[in-house]
Coordinates of C-alpha atoms in Angstrom, one line a residue:
X1 CA 0.0 0.0 0.0
X2 CA 1.4 3.4 -0.9
X3 CA 1.5 6.0 1.9
X4 CA 1.0 9.6 0.8
X5 CA 1.5 12.8 2.7
X6 CA 0.2 16.2 1.7
X7 CA 2.3 17.6 -1.1
X8 CA 3.9 14.2 -1.7
X9 CA 1.3 12.6 -4.0
X10 CA 2.2 11.5 -7.4
X11 CA 6.0 12.1 -7.8
X12 CA 7.1 11.8 -4.2
X13 CA 10.4 10.0 -3.9
X14 CA 11.2 10.2 -7.6
X15 CA 14.7 11.6 -7.0
X16 CA 15.7 8.8 -4.7
X17 CA 14.3 6.1 -6.9
X18 CA 16.0 7.6 -10.0
X19 CA 19.4 7.6 -8.2
X20 CA 18.8 4.0 -7.2
X21 CA 18.0 3.1 -10.8
X22 CA 21.1 4.8 -12.2
X23 CA 23.2 3.1 -9.5
X24 CA 21.8 -0.3 -10.5
X25 CA 22.6 0.5 -14.2
X26 CA 26.1 1.8 -13.6
X27 CA 27.6 -1.0 -15.6
X28 CA 24.9 -1.8 -18.1
X29 CA 24.2 1.8 -19.1
X30 CA 27.8 2.9 -19.9
X31 CA 28.3 -0.4 -21.8
X32 CA 25.4 0.2 -24.1
X33 CA 26.4 3.9 -24.7
X34 CA 30.0 2.9 -25.4
X35 CA 29.1 0.1 -27.9
X36 CA 26.8 2.4 -29.9
X37 CA 29.3 5.2 -29.9
X38 CA 32.2 2.9 -30.8
X39 CA 30.2 1.3 -33.6
X40 CA 29.5 4.7 -35.3
X41 CA 33.0 6.0 -34.8
X42 CA 34.6 2.8 -36.1
X43 CA 32.3 2.9 -39.1
X44 CA 33.3 6.4 -39.9
X45 CA 37.0 5.5 -39.6
X46 CA 36.5 2.4 -41.8
X47 CA 34.9 4.4 -44.6
X48 CA 37.6 7.0 -44.4
X49 CA 40.2 4.4 -44.7
X50 CA 38.6 2.2 -47.3
X51 CA 37.4 5.0 -49.6
X52 CA 39.8 7.9 -49.1
X53 CA 38.9 9.8 -52.3
X54 CA 35.7 11.5 -53.4
X55 CA 35.6 9.5 -56.6
X56 CA 35.8 6.1 -54.7
X57 CA 33.0 7.2 -52.4
X58 CA 30.8 8.4 -55.2
X59 CA 31.2 5.1 -57.0
X60 CA 30.3 3.2 -53.9
X61 CA 27.3 5.5 -53.3
X62 CA 26.0 4.8 -56.7
X63 CA 26.3 1.0 -56.4
X64 CA 25.3 0.7 -52.7
X65 CA 22.5 3.3 -52.9
X66 CA 20.9 1.5 -55.9
X67 CA 20.9 -2.0 -54.3
X68 CA 17.4 -2.7 -53.0
X69 CA 18.6 -5.3 -50.6
X70 CA 21.1 -2.9 -49.0
X71 CA 18.4 -0.2 -48.9
X72 CA 16.2 -2.7 -47.0
X73 CA 19.0 -3.3 -44.4
X74 CA 20.4 0.2 -44.1
X75 CA 18.0 2.7 -45.7
X76 CA 18.4 5.4 -48.3
X77 CA 21.7 7.0 -49.0
X78 CA 21.8 10.8 -49.0
X79 CA 25.2 11.9 -50.4
X80 CA 28.6 10.4 -50.9
X81 CA 30.6 12.0 -48.1
X82 CA 32.2 10.0 -45.4
X83 CA 29.5 11.2 -43.0
X84 CA 26.7 10.3 -45.3
X85 CA 28.1 6.8 -45.8
X86 CA 28.5 6.4 -42.0
X87 CA 24.9 7.5 -41.3
X88 CA 23.6 5.2 -44.1
X89 CA 25.6 2.1 -42.9
X90 CA 25.1 2.4 -39.2
X91 CA 22.7 5.2 -38.4
X92 CA 19.5 3.1 -38.4
X93 CA 21.1 0.2 -36.6
X94 CA 22.5 2.6 -33.9
X95 CA 19.0 3.9 -33.5
X96 CA 17.8 0.3 -33.1
X97 CA 20.4 -0.5 -30.4
X98 CA 19.5 2.8 -28.7
X99 CA 15.9 1.8 -28.7
X100 CA 16.7 -1.6 -27.3
X101 CA 18.7 0.0 -24.5
X102 CA 15.9 2.4 -23.7
X103 CA 13.2 -0.4 -23.7
X104 CA 15.3 -2.5 -21.3
X105 CA 15.9 0.4 -19.0
X106 CA 12.3 1.6 -18.8
X107 CA 10.7 -1.9 -18.4
X108 CA 13.4 -2.9 -15.9
X109 CA 12.6 -0.1 -13.5
X110 CA 8.8 -0.2 -14.0
X111 CA 7.1 -3.5 -14.8
X112 CA 10.0 -5.8 -13.8
X113 CA 10.3 -4.1 -10.4
X114 CA 6.6 -4.4 -9.9
X115 CA 6.6 -8.1 -10.9
X116 CA 9.4 -8.9 -8.5
X117 CA 7.7 -7.2 -5.6
X118 CA 10.4 -4.6 -5.0
X119 CA 8.2 -1.7 -6.0
X120 CA 5.7 -2.7 -3.4
X121 CA 8.4 -2.4 -0.7
X122 CA 9.3 1.0 -2.0
X123 CA 5.7 2.0 -2.2
X124 CA 5.3 1.3 1.6
X125 CA 7.4 4.5 2.2
X126 CA 6.6 8.0 1.1
X127 CA 6.6 7.3 -2.6
X128 CA 4.2 8.6 -5.1
X129 CA 2.2 6.4 -7.5
X130 CA 4.0 7.8 -10.6
X131 CA 7.5 7.8 -9.0
X132 CA 8.7 4.5 -10.5
X133 CA 7.5 5.3 -14.0
X134 CA 9.1 8.8 -13.8
X135 CA 12.3 7.3 -12.5
X136 CA 12.5 4.8 -15.3
X137 CA 11.9 7.5 -17.9
X138 CA 14.5 9.7 -16.3
X139 CA 17.1 6.9 -16.3
X140 CA 16.4 6.3 -20.0
X141 CA 16.6 10.0 -20.8
X142 CA 20.0 10.1 -18.9
X143 CA 21.3 7.3 -21.0
X144 CA 20.3 9.0 -24.3
X145 CA 21.7 12.3 -23.1
X146 CA 25.0 10.6 -22.4
X147 CA 24.8 9.1 -25.9
X148 CA 24.4 12.5 -27.4
X149 CA 27.4 13.9 -25.6
X150 CA 29.7 11.0 -26.5
X151 CA 28.7 11.0 -30.1
X152 CA 29.1 14.8 -30.4
X153 CA 32.6 14.3 -29.0
X154 CA 33.7 11.1 -30.9
X155 CA 32.4 11.7 -34.4
X156 CA 34.2 15.0 -35.1
X157 CA 37.4 13.3 -33.9
X158 CA 37.0 10.9 -36.9
X159 CA 36.9 13.9 -39.3
X160 CA 33.1 14.2 -39.6
X161 CA 31.5 17.6 -39.8
X162 CA 30.4 18.9 -36.4
X163 CA 26.9 20.0 -37.6
X164 CA 26.2 16.6 -39.1
X165 CA 27.5 14.8 -36.1
X166 CA 25.2 16.7 -33.8
X167 CA 22.2 16.0 -36.1
X168 CA 23.0 12.3 -36.2
X169 CA 23.5 12.1 -32.4
X170 CA 20.2 14.0 -31.8
X171 CA 18.3 11.7 -34.2
X172 CA 19.6 8.5 -32.6
X173 CA 18.9 9.7 -29.1
X174 CA 15.5 11.2 -30.0
X175 CA 14.6 7.8 -31.5
X176 CA 15.5 6.3 -28.1
X177 CA 13.2 8.8 -26.3
X178 CA 10.4 7.9 -28.7
X179 CA 10.7 4.2 -27.8
X180 CA 10.9 5.2 -24.1
X181 CA 7.3 6.3 -24.5
X182 CA 6.5 3.1 -26.3
X183 CA 8.1 1.0 -23.5
X184 CA 6.3 3.0 -20.8
X185 CA 2.9 2.2 -22.4
X186 CA 3.8 -1.4 -22.9
X187 CA 4.7 -1.6 -19.1
X188 CA 1.1 -0.5 -18.3
X189 CA -0.5 -2.9 -20.8
X190 CA 1.2 -6.1 -20.0
X191 CA 1.0 -8.0 -16.7
X192 CA 4.7 -9.1 -16.7
X193 CA 8.1 -7.8 -17.8
X194 CA 8.5 -10.4 -20.5
X195 CA 5.1 -9.5 -22.1
X196 CA 6.0 -5.8 -21.9
X197 CA 9.3 -6.3 -23.6
X198 CA 7.5 -8.4 -26.2
X199 CA 5.0 -5.6 -27.0
X200 CA 7.8 -3.0 -27.2
X201 CA 10.0 -5.2 -29.4
X202 CA 7.0 -5.9 -31.6
X203 CA 6.6 -2.1 -32.2
X204 CA 10.3 -1.8 -32.9
X205 CA 10.1 -4.7 -35.4
X206 CA 7.1 -3.1 -37.1
X207 CA 9.0 0.2 -37.3
X208 CA 11.9 -1.6 -39.0
X209 CA 9.7 -3.4 -41.5
X210 CA 7.8 -0.3 -42.4
X211 CA 11.0 1.6 -42.9
X212 CA 12.6 -1.3 -44.9
X213 CA 9.6 -1.7 -47.3
X214 CA 9.5 2.1 -47.8
X215 CA 13.2 2.4 -48.5
X216 CA 13.5 -0.6 -50.8
X217 CA 10.4 0.2 -52.8
X218 CA 11.1 1.0 -56.4
X219 CA 9.5 3.8 -58.5
X220 CA 5.8 4.0 -57.8
X221 CA 6.1 1.9 -54.7
X222 CA 5.0 2.8 -51.1
X223 CA 8.0 4.9 -50.3
X224 CA 5.8 6.9 -48.0
X225 CA 6.0 4.1 -45.5
X226 CA 9.4 5.4 -44.4
X227 CA 7.6 8.4 -42.9
X228 CA 5.4 6.1 -40.9
X229 CA 8.3 4.7 -38.9
X230 CA 10.4 6.3 -36.2
X231 CA 13.4 4.5 -37.6
X232 CA 12.7 6.0 -41.0
X233 CA 12.8 9.5 -39.4
X234 CA 16.5 8.9 -38.4
X235 CA 17.6 8.7 -42.1
X236 CA 15.1 11.3 -43.2
X237 CA 16.8 13.8 -40.9
X238 CA 19.6 13.7 -43.4
X239 CA 22.4 14.5 -40.9
X240 CA 25.1 14.9 -43.5
X241 CA 23.0 15.8 -46.5
X242 CA 21.5 19.1 -45.5
X243 CA 20.0 18.3 -42.1
X244 CA 16.3 18.5 -41.6
X245 CA 16.1 19.7 -38.0
X246 CA 12.3 19.8 -38.0
X247 CA 12.1 16.0 -38.3
X248 CA 13.4 15.8 -34.7
X249 CA 10.0 17.3 -33.6
X250 CA 8.4 14.0 -34.8
X251 CA 10.4 12.0 -32.3
X252 CA 9.6 14.4 -29.5
X253 CA 6.0 14.3 -30.3
X254 CA 5.8 10.5 -30.2
X255 CA 7.8 10.5 -27.0
X256 CA 5.4 13.0 -25.4
X257 CA 2.4 11.2 -26.6
X258 CA 3.6 7.8 -25.3
X259 CA 4.6 9.3 -22.0
X260 CA 1.3 11.0 -21.5
X261 CA -0.6 7.8 -22.4
X262 CA 1.6 5.8 -20.0
X263 CA 0.9 8.2 -17.1
X264 CA -2.8 8.1 -17.8
X265 CA -2.9 4.3 -17.9
X266 CA -0.7 4.0 -14.7
X267 CA -3.2 6.1 -12.8
X268 CA -6.1 3.8 -13.7
X269 CA -4.8 0.3 -13.4
X270 CA -4.4 -1.9 -10.3
X271 CA -1.0 -2.6 -8.8
X272 CA 0.5 -5.8 -10.2
X273 CA -2.0 -6.0 -13.0
X274 CA -1.8 -5.1 -16.7
X275 CA -4.6 -3.5 -18.7
X276 CA -4.5 -6.3 -21.3
X277 CA -6.1 -9.4 -19.9
X278 CA -4.0 -12.5 -19.4
X279 CA -4.8 -15.3 -21.8
X280 CA -6.4 -18.1 -19.8
X281 CA -4.4 -21.3 -19.7
X282 CA -5.6 -24.8 -20.3
X283 CA -7.6 -26.5 -17.5
X284 CA -5.0 -29.3 -17.5
X285 CA -1.3 -29.1 -18.3
X286 CA -0.1 -30.7 -21.5
X287 CA 1.7 -34.0 -21.1
X288 CA 4.8 -32.2 -22.5
X289 CA 4.9 -30.2 -19.2
X290 CA 5.4 -33.3 -17.0
X291 CA 9.1 -32.9 -17.1
X292 CA 11.8 -30.2 -17.2
X293 CA 12.4 -30.6 -20.9
X294 CA 8.9 -29.7 -21.8
X295 CA 9.0 -26.8 -19.4
X296 CA 12.3 -25.5 -20.8
X297 CA 10.8 -25.6 -24.3
X298 CA 7.6 -23.9 -23.2
X299 CA 9.6 -21.1 -21.7
X300 CA 11.9 -20.7 -24.7
X301 CA 9.6 -21.1 -27.7
X302 CA 8.4 -17.5 -27.8
X303 CA 11.9 -16.1 -27.6
X304 CA 13.1 -18.6 -30.2
X305 CA 10.3 -17.6 -32.5
X306 CA 11.3 -13.9 -32.2
X307 CA 14.9 -14.7 -32.9
X308 CA 14.0 -16.9 -35.9
X309 CA 11.8 -14.2 -37.4
X310 CA 14.6 -11.6 -37.1
X311 CA 17.2 -14.0 -38.4
X312 CA 15.1 -15.0 -41.4
X313 CA 14.5 -11.3 -42.4
X314 CA 18.1 -10.2 -42.0
X315 CA 19.8 -13.1 -43.6
X316 CA 17.4 -13.3 -46.6
X317 CA 18.1 -9.7 -47.4
X318 CA 21.9 -10.1 -46.7
X319 CA 21.9 -13.2 -49.0
X320 CA 20.2 -11.2 -51.7
X321 CA 22.9 -8.5 -51.4
X322 CA 25.5 -11.1 -52.4
X323 CA 24.6 -10.6 -56.0
X324 CA 26.9 -7.9 -57.4
X325 CA 29.0 -7.8 -54.2
X326 CA 32.1 -7.5 -56.4
X327 CA 30.8 -4.3 -58.1
X328 CA 29.8 -2.9 -54.8
X329 CA 33.3 -3.2 -53.4
X330 CA 34.7 -1.7 -56.6
X331 CA 38.4 -1.0 -56.5
X332 CA 38.7 -1.0 -52.7
X333 CA 41.4 -3.5 -52.1
X334 CA 41.2 -3.1 -48.3
X335 CA 37.5 -4.0 -48.3
X336 CA 38.1 -7.0 -50.5
X337 CA 40.8 -8.1 -48.1
X338 CA 38.5 -7.7 -45.2
X339 CA 35.8 -10.0 -46.7
X340 CA 38.5 -12.4 -47.8
X341 CA 39.8 -12.5 -44.2
X342 CA 36.4 -13.1 -42.7
X343 CA 35.3 -15.6 -45.3
X344 CA 38.6 -17.4 -45.4
X345 CA 38.9 -17.6 -49.2
X346 CA 39.7 -15.4 -52.2
X347 CA 36.5 -15.8 -54.4
X348 CA 34.7 -12.6 -53.3
X349 CA 31.1 -13.9 -53.5
X350 CA 32.0 -17.1 -51.6
X351 CA 34.0 -15.1 -49.1
X352 CA 31.0 -12.8 -48.5
X353 CA 28.6 -15.7 -48.0
X354 CA 31.0 -17.5 -45.7
X355 CA 31.4 -14.3 -43.6
X356 CA 27.6 -14.1 -43.5
X357 CA 27.3 -17.7 -42.3
X358 CA 30.0 -17.0 -39.7
X359 CA 27.8 -14.2 -38.3
X360 CA 24.9 -16.7 -38.2
X361 CA 27.1 -18.9 -36.0
X362 CA 27.7 -16.0 -33.6
X363 CA 24.0 -15.2 -33.5
X364 CA 23.2 -18.8 -32.7
X365 CA 25.8 -18.8 -29.9
X366 CA 24.3 -15.7 -28.5
X367 CA 20.8 -17.3 -28.4
X368 CA 22.2 -20.4 -26.8
X369 CA 24.1 -18.4 -24.1
X370 CA 20.9 -16.5 -23.3
X371 CA 19.0 -19.7 -23.0
X372 CA 21.5 -21.4 -20.7
X373 CA 21.8 -18.5 -18.3
X374 CA 18.1 -18.8 -17.7
X375 CA 19.1 -21.6 -15.3
X376 CA 20.7 -19.0 -13.0
X377 CA 17.8 -16.6 -13.4
X378 CA 15.4 -19.4 -12.3
X379 CA 17.7 -20.2 -9.4
X380 CA 18.0 -16.6 -8.1
X381 CA 14.3 -15.9 -8.7
X382 CA 13.2 -18.8 -6.6
X383 CA 11.7 -20.8 -9.5
X384 CA 14.1 -23.6 -9.3
X385 CA 13.2 -24.9 -5.9
X386 CA 9.5 -25.7 -6.7
X387 CA 10.7 -27.5 -9.9
X388 CA 13.3 -29.5 -8.0
X389 CA 10.9 -30.4 -5.3
X390 CA 9.2 -32.7 -7.8
X391 CA 10.7 -36.0 -9.2
X392 CA 12.9 -33.9 -11.5
X393 CA 16.5 -33.9 -10.5
X394 CA 19.2 -31.3 -11.1
X395 CA 20.8 -33.2 -13.9
X396 CA 17.5 -33.4 -15.8
X397 CA 16.8 -29.8 -15.2
X398 CA 20.2 -28.6 -16.3
X399 CA 20.4 -31.0 -19.3
X400 CA 17.0 -30.0 -20.4
X401 CA 17.9 -26.3 -20.6
X402 CA 21.1 -27.1 -22.3
X403 CA 19.4 -29.3 -24.8
X404 CA 16.8 -26.7 -25.6
X405 CA 19.6 -24.1 -26.1
X406 CA 21.5 -26.3 -28.5
X407 CA 18.3 -27.2 -30.4
X408 CA 17.4 -23.6 -30.6
X409 CA 20.8 -22.8 -32.0
X410 CA 20.3 -25.5 -34.6
X411 CA 17.0 -24.0 -35.6
X412 CA 18.5 -20.5 -36.0
X413 CA 21.4 -21.8 -38.1
X414 CA 19.0 -23.7 -40.3
X415 CA 16.8 -20.6 -40.7
X416 CA 19.8 -18.4 -41.5
X417 CA 21.2 -20.8 -44.0
X418 CA 17.9 -21.3 -45.8
X419 CA 17.0 -17.6 -45.8
X420 CA 20.4 -16.6 -47.1
X421 CA 20.4 -19.3 -49.8
X422 CA 16.9 -18.4 -50.9
X423 CA 17.7 -14.7 -51.0
X424 CA 20.9 -15.3 -53.0
X425 CA 19.4 -17.9 -55.3
X426 CA 16.2 -15.9 -56.1
X427 CA 18.2 -12.7 -56.7
X428 CA 20.8 -14.5 -58.9
X429 CA 18.0 -15.9 -61.1
X430 CA 16.2 -12.6 -61.4
X431 CA 15.7 -11.7 -65.0
X432 CA 17.0 -15.1 -66.3
X433 CA 13.9 -17.1 -65.8
X434 CA 15.8 -19.5 -63.5
X435 CA 15.0 -17.9 -60.1
X436 CA 13.2 -20.9 -58.6
X437 CA 15.7 -23.4 -60.0
X438 CA 18.7 -21.4 -58.6
X439 CA 17.1 -20.9 -55.2
X440 CA 16.9 -24.6 -54.3
X441 CA 20.5 -25.6 -54.7
X442 CA 21.7 -22.4 -53.1
X443 CA 19.4 -22.9 -50.1
X444 CA 20.7 -26.5 -49.7
X445 CA 24.3 -25.4 -50.0
X446 CA 24.0 -22.6 -47.4
X447 CA 22.0 -24.8 -45.1
X448 CA 24.8 -27.2 -44.9
X449 CA 27.3 -24.4 -44.5
X450 CA 25.3 -22.9 -41.6
X451 CA 24.8 -26.3 -39.8
X452 CA 28.6 -26.7 -39.9
X453 CA 28.8 -23.9 -37.4
X454 CA 26.7 -25.8 -34.8
X455 CA 29.6 -27.5 -32.9
X456 CA 31.3 -24.1 -32.4
X457 CA 28.0 -22.6 -31.1
X458 CA 27.5 -25.6 -28.9
X459 CA 31.0 -25.0 -27.3
X460 CA 29.9 -21.5 -26.3
X461 CA 26.6 -22.8 -24.8
X462 CA 28.5 -25.5 -22.9
X463 CA 30.9 -23.0 -21.6
X464 CA 28.0 -21.0 -20.2
X465 CA 26.7 -24.3 -18.6
X466 CA 30.1 -24.9 -17.0
X467 CA 30.0 -21.3 -15.5
X468 CA 26.5 -21.9 -14.1
X469 CA 27.8 -25.0 -12.3
X470 CA 31.2 -23.9 -11.2
X471 CA 30.8 -20.2 -10.6
X472 CA 27.1 -19.4 -10.0
X473 CA 27.7 -15.9 -8.7
X474 CA 29.5 -14.7 -11.8
X475 CA 27.8 -17.1 -14.3
X476 CA 25.7 -14.5 -16.2
X477 CA 28.5 -11.9 -16.5
X478 CA 31.0 -14.6 -17.3
X479 CA 28.9 -16.3 -20.0
X480 CA 28.3 -13.0 -21.8
X481 CA 32.0 -12.1 -21.4
X482 CA 32.9 -15.4 -23.1
X483 CA 30.6 -14.7 -25.9
X484 CA 31.9 -11.2 -26.3
X485 CA 35.5 -12.4 -26.4
X486 CA 34.6 -15.0 -29.0
X487 CA 32.9 -12.3 -31.2
X488 CA 35.8 -9.9 -30.8
X489 CA 38.3 -12.6 -31.7
X490 CA 36.3 -13.9 -34.7
X491 CA 35.6 -10.5 -36.2
X492 CA 38.7 -8.5 -35.3
X493 CA 41.4 -11.0 -34.2
X494 CA 43.3 -11.3 -37.5
X495 CA 42.9 -7.6 -38.3
X496 CA 44.5 -6.8 -34.9
X497 CA 47.3 -9.2 -35.5
X498 CA 46.6 -11.4 -32.5
X499 CA 48.8 -14.4 -32.0
X500 CA 47.8 -17.8 -33.3
X501 CA 47.2 -19.3 -29.9
X502 CA 44.9 -16.5 -29.0
X503 CA 42.9 -16.9 -32.2
X504 CA 42.5 -20.6 -31.4
X505 CA 40.7 -19.7 -28.2
X506 CA 37.5 -19.1 -30.3
X507 CA 35.8 -22.3 -31.3
X508 CA 34.7 -20.5 -34.5
X509 CA 38.3 -20.3 -35.6
X510 CA 38.2 -24.1 -36.1
X511 CA 34.8 -24.2 -37.8
X512 CA 35.0 -24.6 -41.7
X513 CA 34.6 -21.4 -43.8
X514 CA 31.7 -22.5 -45.9
X515 CA 30.6 -22.2 -48.7
X516 CA 33.7 -22.6 -50.7
X517 CA 36.3 -23.5 -48.0
X518 CA 37.8 -26.9 -47.2
X519 CA 36.0 -29.2 -44.8
X520 CA 37.7 -31.5 -42.4
X521 CA 36.0 -33.9 -39.9
X522 CA 38.7 -33.6 -37.2
X523 CA 38.0 -30.0 -36.1
X524 CA 34.2 -30.7 -36.0
X525 CA 34.8 -33.8 -33.9
X526 CA 37.1 -32.0 -31.5
X527 CA 34.6 -29.2 -31.1
X528 CA 31.9 -31.7 -30.3
X529 CA 34.1 -33.4 -27.7
X530 CA 34.9 -30.0 -26.1
X531 CA 31.2 -29.1 -26.0
X532 CA 30.3 -32.5 -24.3
X533 CA 33.1 -32.2 -21.8
X534 CA 32.3 -28.6 -20.8
X535 CA 28.6 -29.4 -20.5
X536 CA 29.3 -32.5 -18.4
X537 CA 31.6 -30.5 -16.1
X538 CA 28.8 -27.9 -15.6
X539 CA 26.1 -30.4 -15.0
X540 CA 28.2 -32.3 -12.5
X541 CA 29.0 -29.1 -10.6
X542 CA 25.3 -28.1 -10.6
X543 CA 24.4 -31.4 -9.1
X544 CA 26.8 -31.0 -6.2
X545 CA 26.7 -27.4 -5.2
X546 CA 24.2 -25.5 -3.1
X547 CA 21.4 -23.6 -4.8
X548 CA 21.1 -19.9 -4.4

């Protein structure tokens, strides 16, 4: 029950709760801001290095800006300057990452706190009804303000014009504020944090699709759809192509509308309840829920479906972009060398596709890591004890979660391979009358290439399992650190000149570079053995240690 005193209704205690929220986010928030800033700065540096002359940039702009698949992924290209290429290549994706950061912050400090019961404890003091919502929005605004400051400092250091840097920084941060309003509304509608995040992610996904369809539409197509998407507004600001400052008002209007609706809904709903009714469950549980394996699948199927949908969309378009990749790279020897390094071969199309499949392996490893660390979340959230009080033992519980993680990684790799193959095959056959015939073999070829990444992804998942068993207190941070190290080594290790033994730490170093590269059974066998060994160590430790 909330206690109010005269003059303290509504926003009482907001300052204290905001400081608490920022303290809890003192690691996560700077990490998000740094990654977004580093991504933009490194993209600007890369374009300046790979295309040092105006003629080279103009040739790239003509080819890249005219590719419908690339417009689907990155948006329209306004200009051929280094700044315009940077905003095209990473501007929308930086806005997506900023929106994700904002959604996580707002829902974590509103619906998640309420679901966990901590907000009820705070509400027993002199805390207003709207204090938690206000604190979550202020924490999100602080993160986006920090992002503006860092981008305005970092981008000019890479040689980009100051005015364009400010316009791009404001557009990205304003997009984050717009989705703060979306997340705030979602937190009032859903009855749980997972449902609230699902609603907000759904809006973000719809915004991406609207923008992508509008940008990739040809003459006479629905190009106006880009104006219906907050992500489309980022590119339509034209940061380095004659900035349209008035477009920023669209972001602020959406943020204000979302925030106002969220406050109105928060004042009318009951504590702990969402305005959307919960879907009633079955009167009797399915037989698949009689064991931990069925429960693990039930808890993961929605998340896996979301991952699969995103992977299918991105890899289908990326596969379609493989057609003409040679002309897109033009005379840039450095960029050709980069794709050759990532793809592990000299044929540029095969190298591009192999690099794309390598990214699919990393994405599958990311999903598997997230699925495995749910064991620790269930343990700390008090959900493991009721499950283990039944006939299910710890080994079955841990093995079930690990099995679902690896199975989900397999599904994602299959989706990525098929989507990339279909995208490439259909685009290759366009105009020749052989589109369908070309799509089948390419889909089968890239499906096999993607599944060859499974042993490496399984090693990462098993490493997370070992951490859950051996080091429960640092398992979550440790598992994500392992994944981050693997990603960094795989993407940047050779470019940074890391030693051979350090490169070998990543399991993906030993995975075949397909399609086009050589295949050997020995590395795949040793990766499988390593995954089994790490998983067994983690399960044995989980069985013997204390819970909690």
